[in-house]
CSV table of C-alpha atoms in Angstrom, one decimal:
chain,number,residue,atom,x,y,z
A,1,GLY,CA,44.4,-3.0,-1.3
A,2,ARG,CA,42.6,-4.6,-4.1
A,3,SER,CA,44.2,-6.2,-7.1
A,4,GLN,CA,43.2,-4.8,-10.4
A,5,LEU,CA,41.6,-7.2,-12.8
A,6,SER,CA,43.1,-7.3,-16.2
A,7,THR,CA,40.8,-6.4,-19.2
A,8,ARG,CA,41.7,-9.7,-20.7
A,9,PHE,CA,40.2,-11.5,-17.7
A,10,SER,CA,37.2,-9.1,-17.2
A,11,ARG,CA,36.0,-9.3,-20.8
A,12,HIS,CA,34.6,-12.8,-19.9
A,13,PHE,CA,32.1,-11.2,-17.5
A,14,GLY,CA,29.1,-9.0,-18.1
A,15,LEU,CA,27.0,-6.8,-15.9
A,16,PHE,CA,23.3,-7.0,-16.1
A,17,SER,CA,21.4,-4.6,-13.9
A,18,LEU,CA,17.7,-3.8,-13.6
A,19,GLU,CA,15.9,-1.3,-11.5
A,20,SER,CA,13.3,-2.5,-9.0
A,21,PRO,CA,9.8,-2.2,-10.5
A,22,SER,CA,7.6,0.7,-9.4
A,23,GLU,CA,4.7,0.2,-7.1
A,24,GLY,CA,2.3,0.6,-10.0
A,25,VAL,CA,4.0,-2.0,-12.1
A,26,MET,CA,4.0,-4.5,-9.2
A,27,LEU,CA,0.3,-3.8,-8.5
A,28,ARG,CA,-0.6,-4.5,-12.1
A,29,ILE,CA,1.5,-7.7,-12.2
A,30,PHE,CA,-0.1,-9.1,-9.0
A,31,ALA,CA,-3.6,-7.9,-9.8
A,32,THR,CA,-3.3,-9.8,-13.1
A,33,PHE,CA,-2.3,-13.0,-11.2
A,34,PHE,CA,-5.4,-12.7,-9.1
A,35,SER,CA,-7.8,-11.7,-11.9
A,36,THR,CA,-6.5,-14.5,-14.1
A,37,PHE,CA,-6.2,-17.4,-11.7
A,38,MET,CA,-9.1,-16.9,-9.3
A,39,PRO,CA,-11.8,-17.7,-12.0
A,40,ARG,CA,-9.8,-20.7,-13.2
A,41,ILE,CA,-9.6,-22.1,-9.6
A,42,GLY,CA,-13.3,-21.7,-9.2
A,43,HIS,CA,-13.8,-18.7,-6.9
A,44,SER,CA,-17.2,-17.0,-7.1
A,45,GLN,CA,-17.7,-13.7,-8.8
A,46,ASN,CA,-18.1,-12.1,-5.3
A,47,MET,CA,-14.7,-13.4,-4.2
A,48,GLN,CA,-13.0,-12.4,-7.5
A,49,GLN,CA,-13.6,-8.8,-6.7
A,50,ILE,CA,-11.3,-8.9,-3.8
A,51,GLY,CA,-8.3,-9.8,-6.0
A,52,ASN,CA,-7.4,-6.2,-6.7
A,53,GLN,CA,-7.6,-5.4,-2.9
A,54,THR,CA,-5.4,-8.3,-2.2
A,55,ALA,CA,-2.8,-7.2,-4.7
A,56,ASP,CA,-2.9,-3.7,-3.3
A,57,ALA,CA,-2.4,-5.0,0.2
A,58,CYS,CA,0.5,-7.3,-0.9
A,59,VAL,CA,2.4,-4.5,-2.7
A,60,ARG,CA,1.8,-2.0,0.2
A,61,LEU,CA,3.1,-4.4,2.8
A,62,PHE,CA,6.1,-5.3,0.6
A,63,GLU,CA,7.0,-1.7,0.2
A,64,GLU,CA,6.6,-0.9,3.9
A,65,THR,CA,8.6,-4.0,4.8
A,66,THR,CA,11.5,-3.2,2.5
A,67,ARG,CA,11.4,0.4,3.8
A,68,HIS,CA,11.4,-0.5,7.6
A,69,PHE,CA,13.5,-3.6,7.7
A,70,ARG,CA,16.7,-2.9,5.8
A,71,PRO,CA,19.7,-5.4,5.9
A,72,THR,CA,22.5,-4.7,8.4
A,73,PRO,CA,25.6,-6.8,9.2
A,74,SER,CA,23.7,-8.5,12.0
A,75,ARG,CA,20.5,-8.9,9.9
A,76,HIS,CA,21.9,-9.7,6.5
A,77,HIS,CA,18.9,-11.9,5.7
A,78,TYR,CA,16.6,-8.9,5.6
A,79,LEU,CA,16.8,-8.9,1.8
A,80,PHE,CA,13.2,-9.0,0.6
A,81,ASN,CA,12.5,-9.4,-3.1
A,82,LEU,CA,9.7,-10.2,-5.4
A,83,ARG,CA,10.0,-13.9,-4.8
A,84,ASP,CA,8.7,-13.3,-1.2
A,85,LEU,CA,5.7,-11.5,-2.7
A,86,LEU,CA,5.1,-14.3,-5.2
A,87,ARG,CA,5.2,-16.8,-2.3
A,88,VAL,CA,2.3,-14.9,-0.7
A,89,VAL,CA,0.3,-14.7,-3.9
A,90,PHE,CA,0.8,-18.3,-4.9
A,91,GLY,CA,0.1,-19.5,-1.3
A,92,MET,CA,-3.2,-17.7,-1.4
A,93,LEU,CA,-4.1,-19.1,-4.8
A,94,THR,CA,-3.4,-22.7,-3.7
A,95,VAL,CA,-6.2,-22.6,-1.2
A,96,LYS,CA,-9.4,-24.2,-2.5
A,97,PRO,CA,-12.3,-21.8,-2.9
A,98,LYS,CA,-14.6,-23.7,-0.5
A,99,GLN,CA,-12.1,-23.0,2.3
A,100,THR,CA,-12.3,-19.2,1.7
A,101,GLN,CA,-15.9,-18.6,1.0
A,102,SER,CA,-16.0,-15.2,2.8
A,103,LYS,CA,-13.9,-12.1,2.2
A,104,LEU,CA,-13.0,-12.0,5.9
A,105,LEU,CA,-11.5,-15.5,5.7
A,106,TRP,CA,-9.6,-14.4,2.6
A,107,ALA,CA,-8.2,-11.4,4.7
A,108,HIS,CA,-7.2,-13.9,7.4
A,109,LEU,CA,-5.5,-16.0,4.8
A,110,TRP,CA,-3.6,-12.9,3.6
A,111,VAL,CA,-2.4,-12.3,7.1
A,112,TRP,CA,-1.3,-15.9,7.4
A,113,GLU,CA,0.6,-16.0,4.2
A,114,THR,CA,2.3,-12.6,4.7
A,115,SER,CA,3.3,-13.8,8.2
A,116,CYS,CA,4.8,-17.0,6.9
A,117,SER,CA,6.7,-15.3,4.1
A,118,LEU,CA,7.8,-12.0,5.6
A,119,LYS,CA,7.3,-11.9,9.4
A,120,ALA,CA,9.1,-15.3,9.9
A,121,ARG,CA,12.4,-13.6,9.1
A,122,LEU,CA,12.3,-11.0,11.7
A,123,LEU,CA,14.5,-11.4,14.8
A,124,SER,CA,13.4,-9.2,17.6
A,125,SER,CA,10.0,-8.9,19.3
A,126,GLN,CA,10.0,-5.1,18.6
A,127,GLU,CA,10.4,-5.8,14.8
A,128,VAL,CA,7.6,-8.4,14.9
A,129,PHE,CA,5.4,-6.0,16.7
A,130,LEU,CA,6.1,-3.2,14.2
A,131,PHE,CA,5.4,-5.7,11.3
A,132,GLU,CA,2.1,-6.7,12.9
A,133,GLU,CA,1.2,-3.0,13.2
A,134,LEU,CA,2.0,-2.5,9.5
A,135,GLN,CA,0.1,-5.6,8.6
A,136,TYR,CA,-3.0,-4.6,10.6
A,137,ASP,CA,-3.0,-1.0,9.2
A,138,ILE,CA,-2.8,-2.3,5.6
A,139,ALA,CA,-5.4,-5.0,6.2
A,140,ARG,CA,-7.7,-2.4,7.8
A,141,ARG,CA,-7.3,-0.1,4.7
A,142,CYS,CA,-7.4,-2.7,2.0
A,143,PHE,CA,-9.9,-5.2,3.5
A,144,GLN,CA,-12.3,-2.8,5.2
A,145,ALA,CA,-15.2,-3.7,2.9
A,146,ALA,CA,-14.5,-7.4,3.8
A,147,GLY,CA,-15.5,-6.7,7.4
A,148,TRP,CA,-12.0,-6.2,8.8
A,149,ALA,CA,-12.4,-4.0,11.8
A,150,GLU,CA,-10.8,-5.6,14.9
A,151,LYS,CA,-7.2,-5.4,15.8
A,152,ASP,CA,-7.2,-8.8,17.5
A,153,ALA,CA,-8.2,-10.4,14.2
A,154,ILE,CA,-4.4,-10.5,13.4
A,155,ASN,CA,-3.8,-12.5,16.5
A,156,SER,CA,-6.6,-14.9,15.7
A,157,THR,CA,-6.0,-18.7,15.8
A,158,SER,CA,-6.5,-19.3,12.1
A,159,VAL,CA,-4.3,-22.2,10.9
A,160,TRP,CA,-3.9,-22.8,7.2
A,161,SER,CA,-2.2,-26.1,6.5
A,162,ASN,CA,-2.7,-29.4,4.7
A,163,PHE,CA,-3.2,-32.0,7.3
A,164,LEU,CA,-4.1,-34.7,4.7
A,165,LYS,CA,-0.5,-35.5,4.0
A,166,PRO,CA,0.5,-38.6,6.0
A,167,ARG,CA,3.9,-37.1,6.9
A,168,LEU,CA,2.3,-34.1,8.5
A,169,ARG,CA,-0.1,-36.2,10.6
A,170,SER,CA,2.7,-37.9,12.4
A,171,THR,CA,4.4,-34.6,13.3
A,172,VAL,CA,1.4,-32.9,14.9
A,173,SER,CA,2.0,-33.0,18.6
A,174,ASN,CA,-0.7,-30.6,19.9
A,175,PRO,CA,-3.6,-32.6,21.3
A,176,GLY,CA,-6.0,-29.8,20.1
A,177,PHE,CA,-4.9,-30.4,16.5
A,178,LYS,CA,-5.2,-34.1,16.8
A,179,LYS,CA,-8.9,-33.8,17.5
A,180,LEU,CA,-9.2,-32.1,14.2
A,181,LEU,CA,-7.7,-35.0,12.4
């Protein structure tokens, strides 16, 4: 059994609870991030238009991920929250505009960032496959105007990293990547 906490002891604690924001509220928050920071970073007007599509894709994938991958005793780390979604958004906004000059490259960057933030937690290959299916379906719907059509675009060999840091140069062991340096 449990011991009862005395009111004298429990008066020192407070309970603060908030509901999860609705999909519309999250969409507005993240669309505001993109519409505010993309012009400041220096993205062209053509690329700034994709910000709303990106926010929509982020929120849809987050909702689907939290619906399909619920925490269990063996998968207790499947607690996805808005920080994961912020990691995706801020990761996309740290890339320099000259590195993502086309909308298709921007869509590839979205796939990369969502994979790093959300897919990296998944344990089984079936869950990874399901996540990639969700990712492809949402990318196809949200980035269709960007030229997103092929399913193998998700499995492309795009690598987004900062190889200019000296610490990273010494850890690259793949000879194909060393040629890039």
